Amino acid sequence: MKKKDQNGLSNQKPVKDEFSSSTKKEYSSKHKEKAVEDPDLSHHALIEKLDTYSKTNIEENVDDYFAFQRMKDKYMDEIKQKDADRIKGAVHYAQGQRAGLPQADYDTLKQGHELQDQNLRNNVVREAGEYYKKNNNLNKIYNQESQKTNEPDQSKDKGLDIEK
């Protein structure tokens, strides 16, 4: 007896839907990727992005500059700490190899470190992007400028009271 497939028929092959557009799926996946920021930035690209964020609109809000610089400093401190820990780990790894202890392959450990670094960079980019969108939104700037133009000019009526 033949094994039945999902539809209960053993000899029926799945039918390809000729009317569905594969380009529609490709189109949506391409635009979906563009909507998300580049998730895999290098160390230098992340530093450059944080510097660019911090220099945006610095004349009007200096607090944003310092916020992004704090994010950058925090990231740099974490990377330095991880590098120091990894150097110690490499020494212990070498000592363990000389002693003949069973250990994981060094390339595997190195890939794990790279993955941890990339996850840290992704988190920093996500945090910086959210802060930027929250505080430097173009709608927010537009609304502030439109409120300024809609306010009546009170400098004309300054001390000029004709009836007195």
Coordinates of N, CA, C and O in Angstrom, one line a residue:
M1 N 0.8 -1.2 0.0 CA 0.0 0.0 0.0 C 0.9 1.2 0.0 O 1.8 1.3 0.8
K2 N 0.6 2.2 -0.9 CA 1.4 3.4 -1.0 C 1.0 4.4 0.2 O -0.1 4.4 0.6
K3 N 2.0 5.1 0.5 CA 1.9 6.1 1.6 C 1.0 7.3 1.0 O 1.3 7.8 -0.1
K4 N 0.0 7.7 1.8 CA -0.8 8.8 1.3 C -0.2 10.2 1.6 O 0.4 10.3 2.7
D5 N -0.3 11.1 0.7 CA 0.2 12.5 1.0 C -0.8 13.3 1.7 O -1.8 12.8 2.2
Q6 N -0.6 14.6 1.8 CA -1.5 15.5 2.6 C -2.9 15.4 2.1 O -3.9 15.6 2.9
N7 N -3.2 15.3 0.9 CA -4.5 15.4 0.3 C -5.2 14.0 0.4 O -6.4 13.9 0.0
G8 N -4.5 13.0 0.8 CA -5.2 11.7 0.9 C -5.0 10.9 -0.4 O -5.5 9.8 -0.5
L9 N -4.4 11.4 -1.4 CA -4.2 10.7 -2.7 C -2.7 10.4 -2.9 O -1.9 11.3 -2.7
S10 N -2.4 9.2 -3.2 CA -1.0 8.8 -3.3 C -0.4 9.1 -4.6 O 0.8 9.2 -4.7
N11 N -1.2 9.3 -5.7 CA -0.6 9.5 -7.0 C -0.7 10.9 -7.5 O -0.3 11.2 -8.6
Q12 N -1.3 11.8 -6.7 CA -1.5 13.2 -7.1 C -0.2 14.0 -6.8 O 0.3 14.0 -5.7
K13 N 0.3 14.7 -7.8 CA 1.4 15.6 -7.6 C 0.9 17.0 -7.3 O -0.1 17.4 -7.8
P14 N 1.7 17.8 -6.6 CA 1.3 19.1 -6.3 C 1.2 19.9 -7.6 O 2.1 19.8 -8.5
V15 N 0.2 20.8 -7.7 CA 0.0 21.6 -8.9 C 0.6 22.9 -8.7 O 0.4 23.6 -7.6
K16 N 1.4 23.4 -9.6 CA 2.0 24.7 -9.5 C 0.9 25.7 -9.9 O 0.3 25.6 -10.9
D17 N 0.8 26.8 -9.1 CA -0.1 27.8 -9.4 C 0.5 28.8 -10.4 O 1.4 29.5 -10.1
E18 N 0.0 28.7 -11.6 CA 0.6 29.5 -12.7 C 0.2 31.0 -12.6 O 0.8 31.8 -13.2
F19 N -0.9 31.3 -11.9 CA -1.4 32.6 -11.8 C -0.7 33.4 -10.7 O -0.8 34.6 -10.7
S20 N -0.1 32.8 -9.7 CA 0.6 33.5 -8.7 C 1.9 34.1 -9.2 O 2.6 33.5 -10.0
S21 N 2.1 35.3 -8.9 CA 3.3 36.0 -9.4 C 4.5 35.7 -8.5 O 4.5 36.1 -7.3
S22 N 5.5 35.1 -9.0 CA 6.8 35.0 -8.2 C 7.5 36.3 -8.1 O 8.2 36.5 -7.1
T23 N 7.3 37.2 -9.0 CA 8.0 38.5 -9.0 C 7.4 39.3 -7.8 O 8.1 40.1 -7.2
K24 N 6.1 39.1 -7.5 CA 5.5 39.8 -6.4 C 6.2 39.4 -5.1 O 6.5 40.3 -4.3
K25 N 6.5 38.2 -4.9 CA 7.1 37.7 -3.7 C 8.6 38.2 -3.7 O 9.0 38.7 -2.6
E26 N 9.3 38.2 -4.8 CA 10.6 38.7 -4.9 C 10.6 40.2 -4.6 O 11.5 40.7 -3.9
Y27 N 9.7 40.9 -5.1 CA 9.6 42.4 -5.0 C 9.3 42.7 -3.5 O 10.0 43.6 -2.9
S28 N 8.4 42.0 -2.9 CA 8.1 42.3 -1.5 C 9.3 42.0 -0.6 O 9.6 42.7 0.4
S29 N 10.0 40.9 -0.9 CA 11.2 40.5 -0.1 C 12.3 41.5 -0.2 O 13.0 41.8 0.7
K30 N 12.5 42.1 -1.4 CA 13.5 43.1 -1.7 C 13.3 44.3 -0.9 O 14.1 44.9 -0.3
H31 N 12.0 44.8 -0.9 CA 11.6 46.0 -0.2 C 11.6 45.8 1.3 O 11.8 46.7 2.0
K32 N 11.3 44.6 1.7 CA 11.3 44.3 3.1 C 12.7 44.4 3.7 O 13.0 44.9 4.7
E33 N 13.7 44.0 2.9 CA 15.1 44.0 3.3 C 15.5 45.5 3.4 O 16.3 45.9 4.2
K34 N 15.1 46.3 2.4 CA 15.5 47.7 2.4 C 14.9 48.5 3.6 O 15.5 49.4 4.1
A35 N 13.7 48.0 4.1 CA 13.1 48.7 5.2 C 13.9 48.5 6.5 O 13.9 49.4 7.3
V36 N 14.5 47.4 6.6 CA 15.3 47.1 7.8 C 16.7 47.6 7.5 O 17.3 47.5 6.5
E37 N 17.3 48.3 8.5 CA 18.6 48.8 8.4 C 19.6 47.6 8.2 O 19.3 46.5 8.6
D38 N 20.7 47.9 7.6 CA 21.7 46.9 7.3 C 22.1 46.2 8.6 O 22.7 46.9 9.5
P39 N 21.7 45.0 8.8 CA 21.9 44.4 10.1 C 23.4 44.0 10.4 O 23.7 43.7 11.5
D40 N 24.2 43.8 9.4 CA 25.5 43.4 9.6 C 26.6 44.4 9.2 O 27.3 44.3 8.2
L41 N 26.6 45.4 10.0 CA 27.6 46.5 9.8 C 29.0 46.0 10.4 O 29.0 45.3 11.4
S42 N 30.0 46.5 9.8 CA 31.3 46.2 10.4 C 31.6 47.2 11.5 O 30.8 48.1 11.7
H43 N 32.7 47.0 12.2 CA 33.1 47.9 13.3 C 33.2 49.3 12.9 O 32.7 50.2 13.5
H44 N 34.0 49.5 11.8 CA 34.2 50.9 11.3 C 32.9 51.5 10.7 O 32.7 52.7 10.9
A45 N 32.1 50.7 10.1 CA 30.8 51.3 9.6 C 29.9 51.7 10.7 O 29.2 52.7 10.6
L46 N 29.9 51.0 11.8 CA 29.1 51.3 13.0 C 29.6 52.6 13.6 O 28.8 53.5 13.9
I47 N 30.9 52.8 13.7 CA 31.5 54.0 14.3 C 31.1 55.2 13.4 O 30.7 56.2 13.9
E48 N 31.3 55.0 12.1 CA 30.9 56.1 11.2 C 29.4 56.4 11.2 O 29.1 57.6 11.2
K49 N 28.6 55.4 11.4 CA 27.1 55.7 11.5 C 26.8 56.4 12.7 O 26.0 57.4 12.7
L50 N 27.4 56.1 13.9 CA 27.2 56.8 15.1 C 27.7 58.2 15.0 O 27.0 59.1 15.5
D51 N 28.8 58.4 14.4 CA 29.3 59.8 14.2 C 28.4 60.6 13.3 O 28.1 61.8 13.6
T52 N 27.8 60.0 12.3 CA 26.9 60.7 11.4 C 25.6 61.1 12.2 O 25.1 62.2 12.0
Y53 N 25.1 60.1 12.9 CA 23.9 60.4 13.7 C 24.2 61.5 14.7 O 23.3 62.4 14.9
S54 N 25.3 61.5 15.3 CA 25.6 62.5 16.3 C 25.8 63.9 15.7 O 25.5 64.9 16.4
K55 N 26.2 64.0 14.5 CA 26.4 65.3 13.9 C 25.2 65.9 13.2 O 25.1 67.0 12.9
T56 N 24.1 65.1 13.1 CA 22.9 65.5 12.5 C 22.2 66.5 13.5 O 22.0 66.1 14.6
N57 N 21.8 67.6 13.0 CA 21.0 68.6 13.7 C 21.7 69.0 15.0 O 21.0 69.3 16.0
I58 N 23.0 69.1 15.0 CA 23.8 69.4 16.2 C 23.6 70.9 16.7 O 23.6 71.2 17.8
E59 N 23.3 71.8 15.7 CA 23.1 73.2 16.0 C 21.9 73.4 16.9 O 21.9 74.3 17.8
E60 N 20.8 72.6 16.7 CA 19.6 72.8 17.5 C 19.5 72.0 18.8 O 18.9 72.4 19.7
N61 N 20.2 70.8 18.8 CA 20.1 70.0 20.0 C 21.4 69.3 20.2 O 21.8 68.3 19.6
V62 N 22.2 69.8 21.2 CA 23.5 69.3 21.5 C 23.3 68.0 22.3 O 24.2 67.2 22.3
D63 N 22.2 67.8 23.0 CA 22.0 66.6 23.8 C 22.1 65.3 22.9 O 22.6 64.3 23.4
D64 N 21.6 65.4 21.7 CA 21.6 64.3 20.8 C 23.1 63.9 20.5 O 23.4 62.7 20.5
Y65 N 23.9 64.9 20.3 CA 25.3 64.6 20.0 C 25.9 63.8 21.2 O 26.6 62.8 21.0
F66 N 25.7 64.3 22.4 CA 26.3 63.6 23.5 C 25.7 62.2 23.8 O 26.4 61.3 24.2
A67 N 24.4 62.1 23.5 CA 23.8 60.7 23.6 C 24.4 59.7 22.7 O 24.7 58.6 23.1
F68 N 24.6 60.1 21.4 CA 25.3 59.2 20.5 C 26.7 59.0 20.8 O 27.2 57.8 20.6
Q69 N 27.4 60.0 21.3 CA 28.8 59.7 21.7 C 28.9 58.8 22.9 O 29.8 58.0 23.0
R70 N 27.9 58.9 23.8 CA 27.8 57.9 25.0 C 27.6 56.5 24.4 O 28.2 55.6 24.9
M71 N 26.7 56.4 23.4 CA 26.5 55.0 22.9 C 27.8 54.5 22.3 O 28.1 53.3 22.4
K72 N 28.5 55.4 21.6 CA 29.8 55.0 20.9 C 30.8 54.6 22.0 O 31.5 53.6 21.8
D73 N 30.9 55.4 23.0 CA 31.9 55.1 24.1 C 31.5 53.8 24.8 O 32.4 53.0 25.1
K74 N 30.3 53.6 25.1 CA 29.8 52.3 25.7 C 30.2 51.1 24.8 O 30.7 50.1 25.3
Y75 N 29.9 51.3 23.5 CA 30.3 50.2 22.6 C 31.8 49.9 22.6 O 32.2 48.8 22.6
M76 N 32.6 51.0 22.5 CA 34.0 50.8 22.5 C 34.5 50.2 23.8 O 35.4 49.3 23.7
D77 N 34.0 50.6 24.9 CA 34.4 49.9 26.2 C 34.1 48.5 26.2 O 34.9 47.6 26.7
E78 N 32.9 48.1 25.7 CA 32.5 46.7 25.7 C 33.4 45.9 24.8 O 33.8 44.8 25.1
I79 N 33.8 46.5 23.6 CA 34.7 45.8 22.7 C 36.1 45.6 23.3 O 36.7 44.5 23.2
K80 N 36.6 46.6 24.0 CA 37.9 46.5 24.6 C 37.9 45.5 25.7 O 38.8 44.7 25.9
Q81 N 36.8 45.4 26.5 CA 36.7 44.4 27.6 C 36.6 43.0 27.0 O 37.3 42.1 27.5
K82 N 35.8 42.8 25.9 CA 35.8 41.5 25.3 C 37.1 41.1 24.7 O 37.5 39.9 24.8
D83 N 37.8 42.1 24.1 CA 39.1 41.7 23.5 C 40.1 41.3 24.6 O 40.9 40.3 24.5
A84 N 40.1 42.0 25.8 CA 40.9 41.6 26.9 C 40.6 40.2 27.4 O 41.5 39.4 27.7
D85 N 39.3 39.9 27.5 CA 38.9 38.6 28.0 C 39.2 37.5 27.0 O 39.6 36.4 27.4
R86 N 39.2 37.9 25.7 CA 39.5 36.9 24.7 C 41.0 36.6 24.6 O 41.4 35.5 24.3
I87 N 41.8 37.6 24.9 CA 43.3 37.4 25.0 C 43.6 36.4 26.1 O 44.3 35.4 26.0
K88 N 42.9 36.6 27.3 CA 43.1 35.7 28.4 C 42.6 34.3 28.0 O 43.2 33.3 28.3
G89 N 41.5 34.2 27.3 CA 40.9 32.9 26.9 C 41.8 32.2 25.9 O 42.0 31.0 26.0
A90 N 42.5 33.0 25.0 CA 43.4 32.4 24.1 C 44.6 31.8 24.8 O 45.1 30.7 24.4
V91 N 45.1 32.5 25.8 CA 46.2 31.9 26.6 C 45.8 30.6 27.3 O 46.5 29.6 27.3
H92 N 44.6 30.6 27.9 CA 44.1 29.4 28.6 C 43.9 28.3 27.5 O 44.1 27.1 27.8
Y93 N 43.4 28.6 26.4 CA 43.2 27.6 25.3 C 44.6 27.0 24.9 O 44.6 25.8 24.8
A94 N 45.6 27.8 24.8 CA 46.9 27.3 24.4 C 47.5 26.4 25.5 O 48.1 25.4 25.2
Q95 N 47.3 26.8 26.8 CA 47.8 26.0 27.9 C 47.0 24.7 27.9 O 47.6 23.6 28.2
G96 N 45.7 24.7 27.6 CA 44.9 23.5 27.6 C 45.4 22.5 26.5 O 45.4 21.3 26.7
Q97 N 45.7 23.1 25.4 CA 46.2 22.3 24.3 C 47.5 21.6 24.6 O 47.7 20.4 24.3
R98 N 48.4 22.4 25.2 CA 49.7 21.8 25.6 C 49.5 20.7 26.6 O 50.3 19.7 26.6
A99 N 48.5 20.8 27.5 CA 48.3 19.8 28.5 C 47.5 18.6 28.0 O 47.4 17.6 28.6
G100 N 47.0 18.8 26.8 CA 46.3 17.7 26.1 C 44.8 17.6 26.5 O 44.2 16.5 26.4
L101 N 44.3 18.6 27.0 CA 42.8 18.6 27.3 C 42.0 18.7 26.1 O 42.3 19.3 25.1
P102 N 40.8 18.0 26.1 CA 39.9 18.1 24.9 C 39.3 19.4 24.8 O 38.8 20.0 25.8
Q103 N 39.4 20.0 23.7 CA 38.8 21.4 23.5 C 38.2 21.5 22.1 O 38.4 20.7 21.2
A104 N 37.3 22.5 22.0 CA 36.7 22.8 20.7 C 37.7 23.4 19.8 O 38.8 23.9 20.2
D105 N 37.4 23.3 18.5 CA 38.3 23.8 17.5 C 38.4 25.3 17.6 O 37.4 26.0 17.9
Y106 N 39.6 25.9 17.4 CA 39.8 27.3 17.6 C 39.0 28.1 16.6 O 38.5 29.2 16.9
D107 N 38.8 27.6 15.4 CA 38.0 28.3 14.4 C 36.5 28.4 14.8 O 35.9 29.4 14.6
T108 N 36.0 27.4 15.5 CA 34.7 27.4 16.0 C 34.5 28.5 17.1 O 33.6 29.3 17.1
L109 N 35.5 28.6 18.0 CA 35.5 29.6 19.0 C 35.6 31.0 18.4 O 34.9 32.0 18.8
K110 N 36.4 31.2 17.3 CA 36.6 32.5 16.7 C 35.3 32.9 16.0 O 34.9 34.0 16.1
Q111 N 34.6 31.9 15.4 CA 33.3 32.3 14.8 C 32.3 32.7 15.8 O 31.5 33.6 15.6
G112 N 32.3 32.0 17.0 CA 31.5 32.4 18.1 C 31.7 33.8 18.5 O 30.8 34.6 18.8
H113 N 33.0 34.2 18.6 CA 33.4 35.6 19.0 C 32.9 36.6 18.0 O 32.4 37.6 18.3
E114 N 33.0 36.2 16.7 CA 32.6 37.1 15.6 C 31.1 37.3 15.7 O 30.5 38.4 15.5
L115 N 30.3 36.2 16.0 CA 28.9 36.3 16.1 C 28.5 37.2 17.3 O 27.5 38.0 17.1
Q116 N 29.2 37.0 18.4 CA 28.9 37.9 19.5 C 29.1 39.3 19.2 O 28.3 40.2 19.6
D117 N 30.2 39.6 18.5 CA 30.5 41.0 18.2 C 29.4 41.6 17.2 O 29.0 42.7 17.4
Q118 N 29.0 40.8 16.3 CA 28.0 41.2 15.3 C 26.7 41.5 16.0 O 26.0 42.4 15.7
N119 N 26.3 40.6 17.0 CA 25.1 40.8 17.7 C 25.2 42.1 18.5 O 24.2 42.8 18.6
L120 N 26.3 42.4 19.1 CA 26.5 43.6 19.9 C 26.4 44.8 18.9 O 25.7 45.8 19.3
R121 N 27.0 44.8 17.7 CA 26.9 45.9 16.8 C 25.4 46.0 16.3 O 24.9 47.2 16.2
N122 N 24.7 44.9 16.1 CA 23.3 45.0 15.7 C 22.5 45.7 16.8 O 21.6 46.5 16.5
N123 N 22.7 45.4 18.0 CA 22.0 46.0 19.1 C 22.3 47.5 19.2 O 21.4 48.3 19.5
V124 N 23.5 47.9 19.0 CA 23.9 49.3 19.1 C 23.2 50.0 18.0 O 22.7 51.1 18.2
V125 N 23.3 49.5 16.8 CA 22.6 50.1 15.6 C 21.1 50.3 15.9 O 20.5 51.3 15.6
R126 N 20.5 49.2 16.4 CA 19.1 49.3 16.7 C 18.8 50.4 17.7 O 17.8 51.2 17.5
E127 N 19.5 50.4 18.8 CA 19.3 51.4 19.8 C 19.5 52.8 19.3 O 18.7 53.7 19.5
A128 N 20.6 53.0 18.5 CA 20.9 54.3 17.9 C 19.8 54.7 16.9 O 19.4 55.9 16.9
G129 N 19.3 53.8 16.1 CA 18.3 54.1 15.1 C 17.0 54.5 15.8 O 16.3 55.4 15.4
E130 N 16.6 53.8 16.9 CA 15.4 54.1 17.6 C 15.5 55.5 18.3 O 14.6 56.3 18.2
Y131 N 16.7 55.8 18.8 CA 16.9 57.1 19.4 C 16.8 58.2 18.4 O 16.1 59.2 18.6
Y132 N 17.4 57.9 17.2 CA 17.4 58.9 16.2 C 16.0 59.2 15.7 O 15.5 60.3 15.5
K133 N 15.2 58.1 15.4 CA 13.9 58.2 14.9 C 13.0 58.9 16.0 O 12.1 59.7 15.6
K134 N 13.2 58.7 17.2 CA 12.4 59.3 18.3 C 12.7 60.8 18.4 O 11.8 61.6 18.5
N135 N 13.9 61.2 18.3 CA 14.3 62.6 18.5 C 14.6 63.4 17.3 O 14.7 64.7 17.4
N136 N 14.8 62.8 16.2 CA 15.1 63.6 15.0 C 14.1 63.3 13.8 O 14.5 63.2 12.7
N137 N 12.9 63.1 14.2 CA 11.9 62.8 13.2 C 11.6 64.0 12.4 O 11.4 65.1 12.9
L138 N 11.5 63.9 11.1 CA 11.2 65.0 10.2 C 9.8 65.6 10.5 O 9.6 66.8 10.3
N139 N 8.9 64.7 10.8 CA 7.5 65.2 11.1 C 7.6 66.1 12.3 O 6.9 67.1 12.4
K140 N 8.4 65.8 13.3 CA 8.5 66.6 14.5 C 9.1 67.9 14.1 O 8.6 69.0 14.6
I141 N 10.1 68.0 13.3 CA 10.7 69.2 12.9 C 9.7 70.1 12.1 O 9.6 71.3 12.3
Y142 N 9.0 69.4 11.2 CA 8.1 70.1 10.4 C 7.0 70.7 11.2 O 6.6 71.9 11.0
N143 N 6.5 70.0 12.2 CA 5.4 70.5 13.1 C 5.9 71.6 13.9 O 5.2 72.6 14.1
Q144 N 7.1 71.6 14.4 CA 7.7 72.7 15.2 C 7.8 74.0 14.3 O 7.4 75.1 14.7
E145 N 8.2 73.8 13.1 CA 8.4 75.0 12.2 C 7.0 75.5 11.8 O 6.8 76.7 11.6
S146 N 6.0 74.6 11.5 CA 4.7 75.1 11.2 C 4.0 75.8 12.3 O 3.2 76.8 12.1
Q147 N 4.3 75.4 13.5 CA 3.7 76.1 14.7 C 4.3 77.5 14.8 O 3.7 78.5 15.2
K148 N 5.6 77.7 14.5 CA 6.2 79.0 14.5 C 5.6 79.9 13.5 O 5.4 81.1 13.8
T149 N 5.3 79.4 12.4 CA 4.7 80.3 11.3 C 3.3 80.6 11.6 O 2.8 81.7 11.2
N150 N 2.6 79.8 12.3 CA 1.1 80.0 12.6 C 0.9 80.9 13.8 O -0.2 81.4 14.0
E151 N 1.9 81.1 14.6 CA 1.8 81.9 15.8 C 1.7 83.4 15.4 O 2.4 83.9 14.5
P152 N 0.8 84.2 16.0 CA 0.7 85.6 15.6 C 1.9 86.4 16.1 O 2.5 86.1 17.1
D153 N 2.3 87.3 15.3 CA 3.5 88.1 15.6 C 3.1 89.2 16.6 O 2.4 90.2 16.3
Q154 N 3.6 89.1 17.8 CA 3.2 90.0 18.9 C 4.2 91.2 19.0 O 4.0 92.1 19.8
S155 N 5.2 91.2 18.2 CA 6.2 92.3 18.3 C 5.6 93.6 17.7 O 6.0 94.7 18.0
K156 N 4.5 93.5 16.9 CA 3.9 94.7 16.3 C 3.1 95.4 17.3 O 3.0 96.6 17.3
D157 N 2.5 94.8 18.3 CA 1.6 95.4 19.3 C 2.4 95.8 20.5 O 1.8 96.1 21.5
K158 N 3.7 95.8 20.5 CA 4.5 96.1 21.7 C 4.3 97.5 22.1 O 4.9 98.4 21.5
G159 N 3.6 97.8 23.2 CA 3.5 99.1 23.7 C 2.9 100.2 22.9 O 3.0 101.3 23.2
L160 N 2.2 99.8 21.9 CA 1.5 100.8 21.0 C 0.0 100.8 21.2 O -0.7 100.3 20.4
D161 N -0.4 101.3 22.3 CA -1.8 101.3 22.6 C -2.4 102.7 22.2 O -2.1 103.7 22.9
I162 N -3.1 102.8 21.1 CA -3.6 104.1 20.6 C -4.7 104.7 21.5 O -4.8 105.9 21.7
E163 N -5.5 103.9 22.1 CA -6.6 104.4 22.8 C -6.2 105.1 24.1 O -7.0 105.9 24.6
K164 N -5.1 104.9 24.6 CA -4.7 105.5 25.9 C -4.3 106.9 25.7 O -3.9 107.7 25.2

